[in-house]
Amino acid sequence: MPELAVEIAGIELESPFILASGVWGETGATIARALRAGAAAAVTKSIGLEPRAGHPNPTVVELPTGLLNAMGLPNPGIDGYKEEMEEALAPGKPVIGSIFAKSAAEFSELARRMESLGAHALELNLSCPHVSGYGAELGQLPSLTRRITGAVKNSVRIPVFVKLTPNTASIARLALAAERGGADGVTAINTVRGMAVSLELARPVLSHGRGGYSGPGVKPIGLCAVYEIFESARLPILGVGGISSGRDAAEYILAGASAVQVGTALYKNRVGVFRELRRQLSRIMTDIGYSSVREMVGRAHGGR
Ligand code: RRO
């Protein structure tokens, strides 16, 4: 059997498959369910300092090639997340706390609190494409990406990953900024800015208008982002965007991802997905002749 175990920033994972932020991560129960169903680790829904209701419905549109969402950062706030974290940590696998904030100082405060709730690592959400004042508005600027990452790194001991937006001229520049800020890894990509228009109502379908596109349709964009980041930065990459088969994961790993995250593929509550992905990746590796995931990382670049 090929070796699926990988290590990222000192965190041991039994396979490269991680639950991505946003789809099942709002409650501890759903995170624990994903971990018990075979996810090697999980990223929480993005949590802020205060509770937020998020945008009004409709917040999700199903498309033939994925999903469009404008949830609007709904979350119970860090104080309301304590019990969820306890439940999420119960299966004994790594839990990565995703956080969002408006400034470096707020990010640092939240990072300390997420660490004290037991998170094994942090994922800084610098990339939500459709909530003003947060996410991509901060994360499109390399200078701010570096400053926020540096501030958080000075505030916690656990590894810090930075989730990057594809809605930018050069995602590799953002990855380099995160690296210079001391990041332990980057997650690429968050959703791609997009929208749906209702012909009947002659207005955007999402209440917020614009949203973020995810699922199979964004896979080429995610792959390209991972490939470009691998060419310029030296840090580990967590690949995400349209992964719904072992083959998709293998492609991301060859492009340069050390691990991958799965989100939209779980939207229909297919709890068996993680075991299926492991089986499929294992079979592909056996067929091609790879003995470990580690030796596959970045192979599409002709060696590094
Ligand atoms: O909550 C959201 O609307 C959301 C977030 Br925080 C994000 O990072 N990416 C996304 O597509 N939606």
mmCIF file of N, CA and C in Angstrom, residues 35-129:
data_model
loop_
_atom_site.group_PDB
_atom_site.id
_atom_site.type_symbol
_atom_site.label_atom_id
_atom_site.label_comp_id
_atom_site.label_asym_id
_atom_site.label_seq_id
_atom_site.Cartn_x
_atom_site.Cartn_y
_atom_site.Cartn_z
ATOM 1 N N LEU A 35 -14.270 14.077 10.709
ATOM 2 C CA LEU A 35 -13.020 13.452 11.177
ATOM 3 C C LEU A 35 -13.231 11.956 11.399
ATOM 4 N N ARG A 36 -14.374 11.615 11.970
ATOM 5 C CA ARG A 36 -14.647 10.178 12.201
ATOM 6 C C ARG A 36 -14.890 9.454 10.885
ATOM 7 N N ALA A 37 -15.335 10.210 9.868
ATOM 8 C CA ALA A 37 -15.593 9.589 8.554
ATOM 9 C C ALA A 37 -14.344 9.550 7.690
ATOM 10 N N GLY A 38 -13.190 9.946 8.249
ATOM 11 C CA GLY A 38 -11.952 9.750 7.504
ATOM 12 C C GLY A 38 -11.178 10.983 7.112
ATOM 13 N N ALA A 39 -11.680 12.205 7.430
ATOM 14 C CA ALA A 39 -10.851 13.393 7.176
ATOM 15 C C ALA A 39 -9.637 13.325 8.099
ATOM 16 N N ALA A 40 -8.460 13.699 7.577
ATOM 17 C CA ALA A 40 -7.241 13.620 8.392
ATOM 18 C C ALA A 40 -7.149 14.792 9.365
ATOM 19 N N ALA A 41 -7.813 15.892 9.028
ATOM 20 C CA ALA A 41 -7.838 17.096 9.865
ATOM 21 C C ALA A 41 -9.018 17.917 9.375
ATOM 22 N N ALA A 42 -9.349 18.978 10.112
ATOM 23 C CA ALA A 42 -10.478 19.802 9.691
ATOM 24 C C ALA A 42 -10.176 21.265 9.942
ATOM 25 N N VAL A 43 -10.702 22.112 9.065
ATOM 26 C CA VAL A 43 -10.618 23.562 9.269
ATOM 27 C C VAL A 43 -12.003 24.038 9.685
ATOM 28 N N THR A 44 -12.072 24.850 10.731
ATOM 29 C CA THR A 44 -13.370 25.338 11.207
ATOM 30 C C THR A 44 -13.935 26.369 10.222
ATOM 31 N N LYS A 45 -15.206 26.674 10.370
ATOM 32 C CA LYS A 45 -15.777 27.841 9.688
ATOM 33 C C LYS A 45 -15.002 29.055 10.203
ATOM 34 N N SER A 46 -14.907 30.105 9.395
ATOM 35 C CA SER A 46 -14.164 31.291 9.846
ATOM 36 C C SER A 46 -14.897 31.947 11.018
ATOM 37 N N ILE A 47 -14.139 32.150 12.101
ATOM 38 C CA ILE A 47 -14.702 32.685 13.342
ATOM 39 C C ILE A 47 -14.138 34.087 13.591
ATOM 40 N N GLY A 48 -15.022 35.001 14.015
ATOM 41 C CA GLY A 48 -14.604 36.370 14.315
ATOM 42 C C GLY A 48 -14.727 36.666 15.798
ATOM 43 N N LEU A 49 -14.455 37.920 16.163
ATOM 44 C CA LEU A 49 -14.524 38.295 17.585
ATOM 45 C C LEU A 49 -15.966 38.301 18.089
ATOM 46 N N GLU A 50 -16.890 38.761 17.246
ATOM 47 C CA GLU A 50 -18.296 38.878 17.654
ATOM 48 C C GLU A 50 -19.160 37.944 16.806
ATOM 49 N N PRO A 51 -20.332 37.533 17.348
ATOM 50 C CA PRO A 51 -21.247 36.729 16.525
ATOM 51 C C PRO A 51 -21.733 37.541 15.316
ATOM 52 N N ARG A 52 -21.978 36.847 14.213
ATOM 53 C CA ARG A 52 -22.526 37.493 13.014
ATOM 54 C C ARG A 52 -23.611 36.608 12.431
ATOM 55 N N ALA A 53 -24.729 37.202 12.027
ATOM 56 C CA ALA A 53 -25.820 36.414 11.440
ATOM 57 C C ALA A 53 -25.503 36.030 9.999
ATOM 58 N N GLY A 54 -24.678 36.789 9.318
ATOM 59 C CA GLY A 54 -24.414 36.537 7.897
ATOM 60 C C GLY A 54 -25.453 37.236 7.041
ATOM 61 N N HIS A 55 -25.356 37.022 5.732
ATOM 62 C CA HIS A 55 -26.280 37.682 4.809
ATOM 63 C C HIS A 55 -27.634 36.971 4.832
ATOM 64 N N PRO A 56 -28.717 37.686 4.477
ATOM 65 C CA PRO A 56 -30.024 37.015 4.358
ATOM 66 C C PRO A 56 -30.055 36.051 3.169
ATOM 67 N N ASN A 57 -31.001 35.130 3.169
ATOM 68 C CA ASN A 57 -31.170 34.201 2.035
ATOM 69 C C ASN A 57 -31.657 34.951 0.797
ATOM 70 N N PRO A 58 -31.407 34.419 -0.382
ATOM 71 C CA PRO A 58 -30.608 33.237 -0.692
ATOM 72 C C PRO A 58 -29.102 33.509 -0.571
ATOM 73 N N THR A 59 -28.428 32.526 0.064
ATOM 74 C CA THR A 59 -26.984 32.645 0.251
ATOM 75 C C THR A 59 -26.201 31.631 -0.578
ATOM 76 N N VAL A 60 -26.895 30.651 -1.150
ATOM 77 C CA VAL A 60 -26.202 29.638 -1.950
ATOM 78 C C VAL A 60 -26.976 29.396 -3.244
ATOM 79 N N VAL A 61 -26.261 29.300 -4.348
ATOM 80 C CA VAL A 61 -26.870 28.933 -5.632
ATOM 81 C C VAL A 61 -26.119 27.714 -6.161
ATOM 82 N N GLU A 62 -26.871 26.671 -6.517
ATOM 83 C CA GLU A 62 -26.233 25.487 -7.117
ATOM 84 C C GLU A 62 -26.107 25.694 -8.623
ATOM 85 N N LEU A 63 -24.917 25.481 -9.128
ATOM 86 C CA LEU A 63 -24.652 25.612 -10.564
ATOM 87 C C LEU A 63 -24.263 24.240 -11.106
ATOM 88 N N PRO A 64 -24.304 24.045 -12.416
ATOM 89 C CA PRO A 64 -23.927 22.726 -12.957
ATOM 90 C C PRO A 64 -22.492 22.345 -12.598
ATOM 91 N N THR A 65 -21.628 23.323 -12.382
ATOM 92 C CA THR A 65 -20.205 23.032 -12.159
ATOM 93 C C THR A 65 -19.725 23.454 -10.775
ATOM 94 N N GLY A 66 -20.636 23.643 -9.849
ATOM 95 C CA GLY A 66 -20.197 24.007 -8.498
ATOM 96 C C GLY A 66 -21.238 24.822 -7.756
ATOM 97 N N LEU A 67 -20.775 25.622 -6.820
ATOM 98 C CA LEU A 67 -21.659 26.406 -5.971
ATOM 99 C C LEU A 67 -21.220 27.854 -5.980
ATOM 100 N N LEU A 68 -22.214 28.702 -5.813
ATOM 101 C CA LEU A 68 -21.934 30.114 -5.618
ATOM 102 C C LEU A 68 -22.470 30.433 -4.230
ATOM 103 N N ASN A 69 -21.636 31.065 -3.377
ATOM 104 C CA ASN A 69 -22.156 31.391 -2.049
ATOM 105 C C ASN A 69 -21.816 32.815 -1.665
ATOM 106 N N ALA A 70 -22.734 33.377 -0.875
ATOM 107 C CA ALA A 70 -22.418 34.631 -0.180
ATOM 108 C C ALA A 70 -23.036 34.477 1.203
ATOM 109 N N MET A 71 -22.402 33.616 2.013
ATOM 110 C CA MET A 71 -22.920 33.356 3.357
ATOM 111 C C MET A 71 -22.798 34.623 4.217
ATOM 112 N N GLY A 72 -21.717 35.344 4.016
ATOM 113 C CA GLY A 72 -21.525 36.582 4.776
ATOM 114 C C GLY A 72 -20.932 36.359 6.151
ATOM 115 N N LEU A 73 -20.045 35.374 6.266
ATOM 116 C CA LEU A 73 -19.310 35.104 7.512
ATOM 117 C C LEU A 73 -20.217 34.842 8.705
ATOM 118 N N PRO A 74 -21.276 34.026 8.546
ATOM 119 C CA PRO A 74 -22.089 33.717 9.723
ATOM 120 C C PRO A 74 -21.243 32.907 10.706
ATOM 121 N N ASN A 75 -21.264 33.274 11.972
ATOM 122 C CA ASN A 75 -20.488 32.511 12.969
ATOM 123 C C ASN A 75 -20.886 32.969 14.354
ATOM 124 N N PRO A 76 -20.692 32.095 15.354
ATOM 125 C CA PRO A 76 -21.165 32.414 16.712
ATOM 126 C C PRO A 76 -20.229 33.345 17.490
ATOM 127 N N GLY A 77 -19.112 33.743 16.875
ATOM 128 C CA GLY A 77 -18.126 34.547 17.622
ATOM 129 C C GLY A 77 -17.248 33.633 18.451
ATOM 130 N N ILE A 78 -16.041 34.088 18.755
ATOM 131 C CA ILE A 78 -15.066 33.208 19.407
ATOM 132 C C ILE A 78 -15.559 32.735 20.788
ATOM 133 N N ASP A 79 -16.272 33.582 21.520
ATOM 134 C CA ASP A 79 -16.772 33.147 22.840
ATOM 135 C C ASP A 79 -17.791 32.023 22.705
ATOM 136 N N GLY A 80 -18.565 32.071 21.611
ATOM 137 C CA GLY A 80 -19.585 31.044 21.404
ATOM 138 C C GLY A 80 -19.026 29.791 20.749
ATOM 139 N N TYR A 81 -17.721 29.746 20.501
ATOM 140 C CA TYR A 81 -17.162 28.612 19.767
ATOM 141 C C TYR A 81 -16.454 27.606 20.669
ATOM 142 N N LYS A 82 -16.391 27.912 21.960
ATOM 143 C CA LYS A 82 -15.628 27.060 22.895
ATOM 144 C C LYS A 82 -16.144 25.615 22.901
ATOM 145 N N GLU A 83 -17.471 25.486 23.068
ATOM 146 C CA GLU A 83 -18.028 24.122 23.132
ATOM 147 C C GLU A 83 -17.906 23.401 21.795
ATOM 148 N N GLU A 84 -18.036 24.173 20.706
ATOM 149 C CA GLU A 84 -17.893 23.554 19.384
ATOM 150 C C GLU A 84 -16.483 22.984 19.230
ATOM 151 N N MET A 85 -15.497 23.739 19.703
ATOM 152 C CA MET A 85 -14.105 23.269 19.590
ATOM 153 C C MET A 85 -13.900 22.005 20.421
ATOM 154 N N GLU A 86 -14.495 21.974 21.617
ATOM 155 C CA GLU A 86 -14.326 20.779 22.451
ATOM 156 C C GLU A 86 -14.840 19.546 21.716
ATOM 157 N N GLU A 87 -15.995 19.710 21.068
ATOM 158 C CA GLU A 87 -16.583 18.593 20.327
ATOM 159 C C GLU A 87 -15.733 18.243 19.097
ATOM 160 N N ALA A 88 -15.230 19.285 18.433
ATOM 161 C CA ALA A 88 -14.413 19.060 17.229
ATOM 162 C C ALA A 88 -13.116 18.332 17.574
ATOM 163 N N LEU A 89 -12.577 18.603 18.766
ATOM 164 C CA LEU A 89 -11.294 18.013 19.165
ATOM 165 C C LEU A 89 -11.447 16.577 19.676
ATOM 166 N N ALA A 90 -12.694 16.192 19.987
ATOM 167 C CA ALA A 90 -12.917 14.878 20.612
ATOM 168 C C ALA A 90 -12.351 13.695 19.821
ATOM 169 N N PRO A 91 -12.458 13.670 18.484
ATOM 170 C CA PRO A 91 -11.890 12.511 17.752
ATOM 171 C C PRO A 91 -10.370 12.418 17.819
ATOM 172 N N GLY A 92 -9.700 13.449 18.341
ATOM 173 C CA GLY A 92 -8.250 13.362 18.537
ATOM 174 C C GLY A 92 -7.427 13.643 17.279
ATOM 175 N N LYS A 93 -8.019 14.317 16.306
ATOM 176 C CA LYS A 93 -7.282 14.671 15.080
ATOM 177 C C LYS A 93 -7.060 16.191 15.051
ATOM 178 N N PRO A 94 -6.095 16.652 14.219
ATOM 179 C CA PRO A 94 -5.818 18.084 14.187
ATOM 180 C C PRO A 94 -7.013 18.928 13.730
ATOM 181 N N VAL A 95 -7.260 20.001 14.451
ATOM 182 C CA VAL A 95 -8.300 20.960 14.080
ATOM 183 C C VAL A 95 -7.627 22.317 13.865
ATOM 184 N N ILE A 96 -7.867 22.865 12.690
ATOM 185 C CA ILE A 96 -7.255 24.133 12.295
ATOM 186 C C ILE A 96 -8.317 25.222 12.447
ATOM 187 N N GLY A 97 -8.053 26.203 13.275
ATOM 188 C CA GLY A 97 -9.028 27.255 13.536
ATOM 189 C C GLY A 97 -8.919 28.348 12.481
ATOM 190 N N SER A 98 -10.016 28.543 11.734
ATOM 191 C CA SER A 98 -10.022 29.620 10.733
ATOM 192 C C SER A 98 -10.531 30.889 11.399
ATOM 193 N N ILE A 99 -9.827 31.984 11.201
ATOM 194 C CA ILE A 99 -10.257 33.250 11.820
ATOM 195 C C ILE A 99 -10.274 34.378 10.788
ATOM 196 N N PHE A 100 -11.183 35.343 11.025
ATOM 197 C CA PHE A 100 -11.203 36.538 10.183
ATOM 198 C C PHE A 100 -11.322 37.755 11.093
ATOM 199 N N ALA A 101 -10.786 38.877 10.633
ATOM 200 C CA ALA A 101 -10.839 40.105 11.428
ATOM 201 C C ALA A 101 -10.575 41.282 10.512
ATOM 202 N N LYS A 102 -10.667 42.484 11.092
ATOM 203 C CA LYS A 102 -10.527 43.693 10.274
ATOM 204 C C LYS A 102 -9.147 44.314 10.338
ATOM 205 N N SER A 103 -8.327 43.880 11.304
ATOM 206 C CA SER A 103 -7.020 44.531 11.469
ATOM 207 C C SER A 103 -6.033 43.518 12.043
ATOM 208 N N ALA A 104 -4.752 43.879 11.989
ATOM 209 C CA ALA A 104 -3.711 42.990 12.525
ATOM 210 C C ALA A 104 -3.927 42.776 14.028
ATOM 211 N N ALA A 105 -4.326 43.847 14.735
ATOM 212 C CA ALA A 105 -4.516 43.728 16.186
ATOM 213 C C ALA A 105 -5.658 42.764 16.505
ATOM 214 N N GLU A 106 -6.762 42.883 15.753
ATOM 215 C CA GLU A 106 -7.903 41.972 15.970
ATOM 216 C C GLU A 106 -7.544 40.536 15.621
ATOM 217 N N PHE A 107 -6.791 40.368 14.538
ATOM 218 C CA PHE A 107 -6.348 39.022 14.145
ATOM 219 C C PHE A 107 -5.510 38.396 15.269
ATOM 220 N N SER A 108 -4.615 39.192 15.858
ATOM 221 C CA SER A 108 -3.735 38.661 16.906
ATOM 222 C C SER A 108 -4.540 38.233 18.129
ATOM 223 N N GLU A 109 -5.488 39.073 18.505
ATOM 224 C CA GLU A 109 -6.340 38.775 19.660
ATOM 225 C C GLU A 109 -7.118 37.463 19.430
ATOM 226 N N LEU A 110 -7.731 37.366 18.249
ATOM 227 C CA LEU A 110 -8.495 36.160 17.923
ATOM 228 C C LEU A 110 -7.602 34.924 17.863
ATOM 229 N N ALA A 111 -6.400 35.128 17.312
ATOM 230 C CA ALA A 111 -5.462 34.007 17.168
ATOM 231 C C ALA A 111 -5.121 33.445 18.551
ATOM 232 N N ARG A 112 -4.858 34.331 19.493
ATOM 233 C CA ARG A 112 -4.539 33.867 20.867
ATOM 234 C C ARG A 112 -5.715 33.089 21.447
ATOM 235 N N ARG A 113 -6.921 33.627 21.198
ATOM 236 C CA ARG A 113 -8.089 32.963 21.783
ATOM 237 C C ARG A 113 -8.369 31.626 21.110
ATOM 238 N N MET A 114 -8.159 31.554 19.804
ATOM 239 C CA MET A 114 -8.357 30.279 19.101
ATOM 240 C C MET A 114 -7.311 29.266 19.577
ATOM 241 N N GLU A 115 -6.098 29.725 19.805
ATOM 242 C CA GLU A 115 -5.053 28.823 20.318
ATOM 243 C C GLU A 115 -5.449 28.305 21.704
ATOM 244 N N SER A 116 -6.000 29.196 22.524
ATOM 245 C CA SER A 116 -6.343 28.756 23.882
ATOM 246 C C SER A 116 -7.538 27.808 23.889
ATOM 247 N N LEU A 117 -8.333 27.797 22.807
ATOM 248 C CA LEU A 117 -9.429 26.818 22.708
ATOM 249 C C LEU A 117 -8.921 25.445 22.276
ATOM 250 N N GLY A 118 -7.624 25.355 21.949
ATOM 251 C CA GLY A 118 -7.054 24.041 21.634
ATOM 252 C C GLY A 118 -6.750 23.796 20.168
ATOM 253 N N ALA A 119 -6.919 24.816 19.309
ATOM 254 C CA ALA A 119 -6.622 24.614 17.877
ATOM 255 C C ALA A 119 -5.167 24.185 17.711
ATOM 256 N N HIS A 120 -4.941 23.261 16.768
ATOM 257 C CA HIS A 120 -3.572 22.783 16.513
ATOM 258 C C HIS A 120 -2.827 23.707 15.571
ATOM 259 N N ALA A 121 -3.569 24.509 14.811
ATOM 260 C CA ALA A 121 -2.978 25.462 13.870
ATOM 261 C C ALA A 121 -4.057 26.494 13.561
ATOM 262 N N LEU A 122 -3.632 27.567 12.899
ATOM 263 C CA LEU A 122 -4.589 28.599 12.495
ATOM 264 C C LEU A 122 -4.589 28.731 10.982
ATOM 265 N N GLU A 123 -5.749 29.090 10.444
ATOM 266 C CA GLU A 123 -5.814 29.484 9.037
ATOM 267 C C GLU A 123 -6.383 30.901 9.029
ATOM 268 N N LEU A 124 -5.584 31.863 8.580
ATOM 269 C CA LEU A 124 -6.047 33.250 8.536
ATOM 270 C C LEU A 124 -6.840 33.443 7.255
ATOM 271 N N ASN A 125 -8.109 33.803 7.399
ATOM 272 C CA ASN A 125 -8.926 34.015 6.205
ATOM 273 C C ASN A 125 -8.712 35.445 5.717
ATOM 274 N N LEU A 126 -7.804 35.574 4.773
ATOM 275 C CA LEU A 126 -7.539 36.886 4.171
ATOM 276 C C LEU A 126 -8.172 36.938 2.787
ATOM 277 N N SER A 127 -9.271 36.214 2.614
ATOM 278 C CA SER A 127 -9.705 35.995 1.238
ATOM 279 C C SER A 127 -11.200 35.845 1.003
ATOM 280 N N CYS A 128 -12.060 36.166 1.957
ATOM 281 C CA CYS A 128 -13.490 36.056 1.658
ATOM 282 C C CYS A 128 -13.829 37.091 0.577
ATOM 283 N N PRO A 129 -14.425 36.648 -0.535
ATOM 284 C CA PRO A 129 -14.517 37.559 -1.676
ATOM 285 C C PRO A 129 -15.670 38.549 -1.632
#
